[in-house]
PDB file of C-alpha atoms in Angstrom:
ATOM      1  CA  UNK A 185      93.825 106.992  75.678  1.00 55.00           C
ATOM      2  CA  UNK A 186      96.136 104.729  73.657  1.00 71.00           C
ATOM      3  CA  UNK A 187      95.834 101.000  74.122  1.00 83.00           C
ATOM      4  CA  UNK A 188      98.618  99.035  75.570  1.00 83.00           C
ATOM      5  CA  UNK A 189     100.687  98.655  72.979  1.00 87.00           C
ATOM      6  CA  UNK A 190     100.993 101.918  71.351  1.00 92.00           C
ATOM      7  CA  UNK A 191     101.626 102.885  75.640  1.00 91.00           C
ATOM      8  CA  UNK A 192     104.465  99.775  74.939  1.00 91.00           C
ATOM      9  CA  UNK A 193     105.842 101.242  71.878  1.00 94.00           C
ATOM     10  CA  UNK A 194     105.983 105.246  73.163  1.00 94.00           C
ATOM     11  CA  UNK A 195     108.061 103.968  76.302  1.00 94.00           C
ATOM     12  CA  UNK A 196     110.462 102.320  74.708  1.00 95.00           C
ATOM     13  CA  UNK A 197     111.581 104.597  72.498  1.00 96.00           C
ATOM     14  CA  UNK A 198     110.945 107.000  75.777  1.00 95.00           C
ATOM     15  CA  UNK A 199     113.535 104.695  77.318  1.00 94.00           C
ATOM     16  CA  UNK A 200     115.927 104.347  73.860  1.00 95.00           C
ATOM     17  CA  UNK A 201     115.943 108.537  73.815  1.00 95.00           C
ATOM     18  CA  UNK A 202     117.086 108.441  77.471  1.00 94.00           C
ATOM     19  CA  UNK A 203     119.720 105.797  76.949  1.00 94.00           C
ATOM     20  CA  UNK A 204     120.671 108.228  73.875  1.00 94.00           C
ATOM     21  CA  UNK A 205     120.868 111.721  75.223  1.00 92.00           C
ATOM     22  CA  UNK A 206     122.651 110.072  78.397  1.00 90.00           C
ATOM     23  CA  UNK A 207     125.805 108.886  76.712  1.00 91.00           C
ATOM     24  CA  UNK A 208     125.498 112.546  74.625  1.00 90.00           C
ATOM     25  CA  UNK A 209     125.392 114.474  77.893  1.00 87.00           C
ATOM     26  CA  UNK A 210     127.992 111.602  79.906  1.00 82.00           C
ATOM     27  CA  UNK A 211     130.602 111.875  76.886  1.00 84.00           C
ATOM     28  CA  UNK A 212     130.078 116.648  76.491  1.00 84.00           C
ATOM     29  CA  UNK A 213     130.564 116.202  80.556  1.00 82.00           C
ATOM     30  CA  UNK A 214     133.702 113.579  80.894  1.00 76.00           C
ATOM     31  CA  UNK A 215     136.859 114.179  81.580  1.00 74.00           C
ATOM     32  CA  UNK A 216     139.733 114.425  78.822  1.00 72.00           C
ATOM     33  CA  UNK A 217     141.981 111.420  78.749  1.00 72.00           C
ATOM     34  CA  UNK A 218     145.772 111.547  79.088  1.00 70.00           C
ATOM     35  CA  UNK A 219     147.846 110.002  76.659  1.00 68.00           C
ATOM     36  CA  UNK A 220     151.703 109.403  78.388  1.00 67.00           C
ATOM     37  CA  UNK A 221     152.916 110.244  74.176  1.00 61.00           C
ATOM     38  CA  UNK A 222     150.566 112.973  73.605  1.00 59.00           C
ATOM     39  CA  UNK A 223     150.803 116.380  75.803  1.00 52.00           C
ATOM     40  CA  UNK A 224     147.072 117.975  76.084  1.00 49.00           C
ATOM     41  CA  UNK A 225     146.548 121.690  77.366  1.00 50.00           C
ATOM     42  CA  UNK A 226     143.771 121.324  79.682  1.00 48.00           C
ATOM     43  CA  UNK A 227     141.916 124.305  80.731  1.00 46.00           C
ATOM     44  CA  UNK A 228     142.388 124.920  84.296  1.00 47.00           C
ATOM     45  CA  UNK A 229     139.744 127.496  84.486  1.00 46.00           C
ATOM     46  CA  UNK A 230     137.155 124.514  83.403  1.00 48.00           C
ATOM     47  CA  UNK A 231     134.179 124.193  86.669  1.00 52.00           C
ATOM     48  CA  UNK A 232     134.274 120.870  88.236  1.00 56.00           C
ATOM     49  CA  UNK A 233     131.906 119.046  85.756  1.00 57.00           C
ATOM     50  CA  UNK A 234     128.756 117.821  87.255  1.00 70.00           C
ATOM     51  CA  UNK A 235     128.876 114.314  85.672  1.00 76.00           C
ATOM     52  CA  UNK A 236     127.823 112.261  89.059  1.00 81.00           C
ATOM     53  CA  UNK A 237     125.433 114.613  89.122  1.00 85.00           C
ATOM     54  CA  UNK A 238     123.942 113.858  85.736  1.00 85.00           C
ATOM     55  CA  UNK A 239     124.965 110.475  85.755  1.00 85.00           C
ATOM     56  CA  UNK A 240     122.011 110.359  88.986  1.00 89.00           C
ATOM     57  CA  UNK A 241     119.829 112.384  86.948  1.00 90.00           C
ATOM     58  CA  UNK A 242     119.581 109.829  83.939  1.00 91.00           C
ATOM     59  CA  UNK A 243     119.820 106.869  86.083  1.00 92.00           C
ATOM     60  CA  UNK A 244     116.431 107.368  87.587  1.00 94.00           C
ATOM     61  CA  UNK A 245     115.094 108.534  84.690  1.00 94.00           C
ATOM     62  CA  UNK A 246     116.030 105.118  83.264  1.00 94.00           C
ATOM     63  CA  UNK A 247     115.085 103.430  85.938  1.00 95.00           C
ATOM     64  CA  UNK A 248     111.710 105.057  86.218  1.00 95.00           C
ATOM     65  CA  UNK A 249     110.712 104.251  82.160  1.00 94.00           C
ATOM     66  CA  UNK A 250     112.400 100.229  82.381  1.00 94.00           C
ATOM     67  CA  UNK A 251     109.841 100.340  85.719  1.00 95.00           C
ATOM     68  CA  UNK A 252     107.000 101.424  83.415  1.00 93.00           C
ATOM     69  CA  UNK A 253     107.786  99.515  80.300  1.00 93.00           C
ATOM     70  CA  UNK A 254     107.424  96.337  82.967  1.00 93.00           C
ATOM     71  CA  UNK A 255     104.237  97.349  84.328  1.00 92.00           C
ATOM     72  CA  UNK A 256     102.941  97.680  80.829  1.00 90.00           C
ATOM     73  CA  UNK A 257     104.118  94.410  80.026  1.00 90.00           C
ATOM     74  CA  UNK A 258     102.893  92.681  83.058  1.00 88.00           C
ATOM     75  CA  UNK A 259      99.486  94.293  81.487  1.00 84.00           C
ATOM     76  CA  UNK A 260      99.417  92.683  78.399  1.00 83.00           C
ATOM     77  CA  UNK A 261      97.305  89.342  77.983  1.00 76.00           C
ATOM     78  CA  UNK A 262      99.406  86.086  78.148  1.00 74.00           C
ATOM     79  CA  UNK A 263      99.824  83.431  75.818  1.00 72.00           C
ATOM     80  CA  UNK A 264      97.485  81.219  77.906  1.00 72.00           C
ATOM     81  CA  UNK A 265      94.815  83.054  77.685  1.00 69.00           C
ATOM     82  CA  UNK A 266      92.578  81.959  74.945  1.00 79.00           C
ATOM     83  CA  UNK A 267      89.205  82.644  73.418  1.00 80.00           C
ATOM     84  CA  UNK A 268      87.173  80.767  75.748  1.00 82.00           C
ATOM     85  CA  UNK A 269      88.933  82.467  78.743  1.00 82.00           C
ATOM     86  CA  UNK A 270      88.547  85.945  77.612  1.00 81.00           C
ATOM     87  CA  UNK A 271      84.845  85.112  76.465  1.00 87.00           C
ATOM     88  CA  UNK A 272      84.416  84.103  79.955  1.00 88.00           C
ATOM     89  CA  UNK A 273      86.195  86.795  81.415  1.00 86.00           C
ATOM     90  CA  UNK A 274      84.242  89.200  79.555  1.00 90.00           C
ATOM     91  CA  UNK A 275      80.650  87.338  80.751  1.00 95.00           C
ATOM     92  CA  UNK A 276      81.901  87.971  84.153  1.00 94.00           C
ATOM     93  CA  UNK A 277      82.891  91.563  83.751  1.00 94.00           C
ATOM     94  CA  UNK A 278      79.304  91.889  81.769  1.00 96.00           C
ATOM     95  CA  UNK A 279      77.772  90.655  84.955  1.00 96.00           C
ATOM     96  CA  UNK A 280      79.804  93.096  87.586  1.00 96.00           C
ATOM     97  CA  UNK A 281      78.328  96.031  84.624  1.00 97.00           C
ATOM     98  CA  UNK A 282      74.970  94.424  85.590  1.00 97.00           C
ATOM     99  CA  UNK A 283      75.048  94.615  89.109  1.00 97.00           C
ATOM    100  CA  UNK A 284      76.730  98.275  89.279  1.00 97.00           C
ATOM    101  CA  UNK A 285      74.089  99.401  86.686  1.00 97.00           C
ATOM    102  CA  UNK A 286      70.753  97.690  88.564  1.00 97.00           C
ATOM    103  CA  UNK A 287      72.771  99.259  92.047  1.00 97.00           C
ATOM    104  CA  UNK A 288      73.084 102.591  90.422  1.00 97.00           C
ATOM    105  CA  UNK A 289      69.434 102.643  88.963  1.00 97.00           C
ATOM    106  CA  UNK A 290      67.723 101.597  92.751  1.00 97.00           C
ATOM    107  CA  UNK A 291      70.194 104.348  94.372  1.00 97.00           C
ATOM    108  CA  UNK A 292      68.770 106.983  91.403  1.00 97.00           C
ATOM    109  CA  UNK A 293      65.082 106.117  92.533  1.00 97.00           C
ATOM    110  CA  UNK A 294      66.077 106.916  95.791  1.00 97.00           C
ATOM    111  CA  UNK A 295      67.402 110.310  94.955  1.00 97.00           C
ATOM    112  CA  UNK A 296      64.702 110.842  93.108  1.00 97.00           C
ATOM    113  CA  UNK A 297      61.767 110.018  96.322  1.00 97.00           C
ATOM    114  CA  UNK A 298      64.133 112.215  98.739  1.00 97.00           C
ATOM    115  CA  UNK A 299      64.167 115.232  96.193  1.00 97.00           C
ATOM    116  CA  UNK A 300      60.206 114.853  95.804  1.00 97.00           C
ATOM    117  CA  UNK A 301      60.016 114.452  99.868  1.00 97.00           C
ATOM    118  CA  UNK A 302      62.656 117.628  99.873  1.00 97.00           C
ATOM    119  CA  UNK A 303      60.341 119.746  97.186  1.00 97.00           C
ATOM    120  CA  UNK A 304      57.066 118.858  98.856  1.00 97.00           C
ATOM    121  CA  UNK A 305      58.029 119.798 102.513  1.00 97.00           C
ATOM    122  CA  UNK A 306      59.522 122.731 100.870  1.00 97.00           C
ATOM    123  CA  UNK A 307      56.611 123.840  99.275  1.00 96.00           C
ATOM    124  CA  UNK A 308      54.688 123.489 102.308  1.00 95.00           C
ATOM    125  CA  UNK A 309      57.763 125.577 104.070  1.00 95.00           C
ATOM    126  CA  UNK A 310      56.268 128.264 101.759  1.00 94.00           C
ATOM    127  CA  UNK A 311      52.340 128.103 101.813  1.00 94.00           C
ATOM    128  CA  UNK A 312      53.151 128.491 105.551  1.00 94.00           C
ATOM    129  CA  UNK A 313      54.912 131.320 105.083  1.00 93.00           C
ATOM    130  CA  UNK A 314      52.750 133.031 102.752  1.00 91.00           C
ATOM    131  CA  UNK A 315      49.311 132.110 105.125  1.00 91.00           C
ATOM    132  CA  UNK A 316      51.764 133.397 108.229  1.00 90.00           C
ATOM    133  CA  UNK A 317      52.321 136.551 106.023  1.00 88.00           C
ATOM    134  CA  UNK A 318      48.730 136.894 104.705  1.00 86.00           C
ATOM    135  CA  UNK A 319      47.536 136.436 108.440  1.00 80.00           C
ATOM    136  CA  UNK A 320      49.724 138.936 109.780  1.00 76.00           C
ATOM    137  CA  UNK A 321      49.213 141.640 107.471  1.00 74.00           C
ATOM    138  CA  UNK A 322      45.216 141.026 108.109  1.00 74.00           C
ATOM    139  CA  UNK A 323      44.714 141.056 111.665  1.00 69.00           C
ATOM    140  CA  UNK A 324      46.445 145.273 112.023  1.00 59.00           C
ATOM    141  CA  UNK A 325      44.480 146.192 109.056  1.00 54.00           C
ATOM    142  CA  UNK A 326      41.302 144.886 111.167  1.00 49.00           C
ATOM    143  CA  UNK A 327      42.468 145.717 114.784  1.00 50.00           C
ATOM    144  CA  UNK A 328      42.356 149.534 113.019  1.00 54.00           C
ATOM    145  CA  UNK A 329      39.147 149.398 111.850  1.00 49.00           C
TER     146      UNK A 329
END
C-alpha cells in the first residue's frame, strides 16, 4: 500500500488524464461550426453524436477523483500538529495496541481451556465407545459358550 502522498500524487494526475482525454473525446464528438463566409458540406448521414452522453460520463468521473483527491487531503497531517502531538498521539495509539493485544492474549487462553475441555470429553466420547464395543462383542461370545 502506498502512503498518502504517492495515493495524492497518482490521483491527480488520475484527475489531470480525465480532464485531458475529456476535452479529446468533447472536441472528436462536437459539432462543426458554421461560418456565414465559409460554406461547409456536412455529412448528413453522420449519427446524432452522443456528446451529452459523454459529457455525463466524464463529469462523474471527475467528480468522483476531485471527491477522492479531497478525502486524501483531509488525511494528511496539518500544520498544527507538531512533534509533541504526534509523540503523544502515538503513546495513545501504543496503549489501544496494549489493550487489544493483553484482550486478544486472555481470549487465546480461553480457546485454548475450551479446546482441552472439547479434546478431553472427546476422548472420553471414545473410551466409552470402545468399552461399549468391547462389552458387547464379549457378552454373545460367552452367552454361546
Amino acid at each position: 500500500m502506498a502512503d498518502r502522498v504517492t495515493q495524492l500524487q497518482d490521483a491527480v494526475n488520475s484527475l489531470a488524464d480525465q480532464f485531458c482525454n475529456a476535452i479529446g473525446v468533447l472536441q472528436q464528438c462536437a459539432p462543426p461550426a458554421s461560418f456565414s463566409n465559409i460554406q461547409t458540406a456536412i455529412n448528413k448521414d453522420q449519427p446524432a453524436n452522443p456528446t451529452e452522453e459523454y459529457a455525463q460520463l466524464f463529469a462523474a468521473l471527475i467528480a468522483r477523483t476531485a471527491k477522492d483527491v479531497d478525502v486524501l487531503i483531509d488525511s494528511l497531517p496539518s500544520e498544527e500538529s507538531t512533534a509533541a502531538l504526534q509523540a503523544a498521539s502515538l503513546r495513545q495509539l501504543e496503549e489501544e495496541n496494549h489493550e487489544a493485544a493483553a484482550r486478544l492474549e486472555e481470549v487465546v487462553y480461553r480457546g485454548d481451556m475450551l479446546l482441552e475441555k472439547i479434546q478431553s470429553a472427546l476422548a472420553d466420547i471414545a473410551q466409552s465407545q470402545l468399552r461399549t464395543r468391547n462389552g458387547a462383542l464379549s457378552q454373545p461370545s460367552a452367552a454361546e459358550s
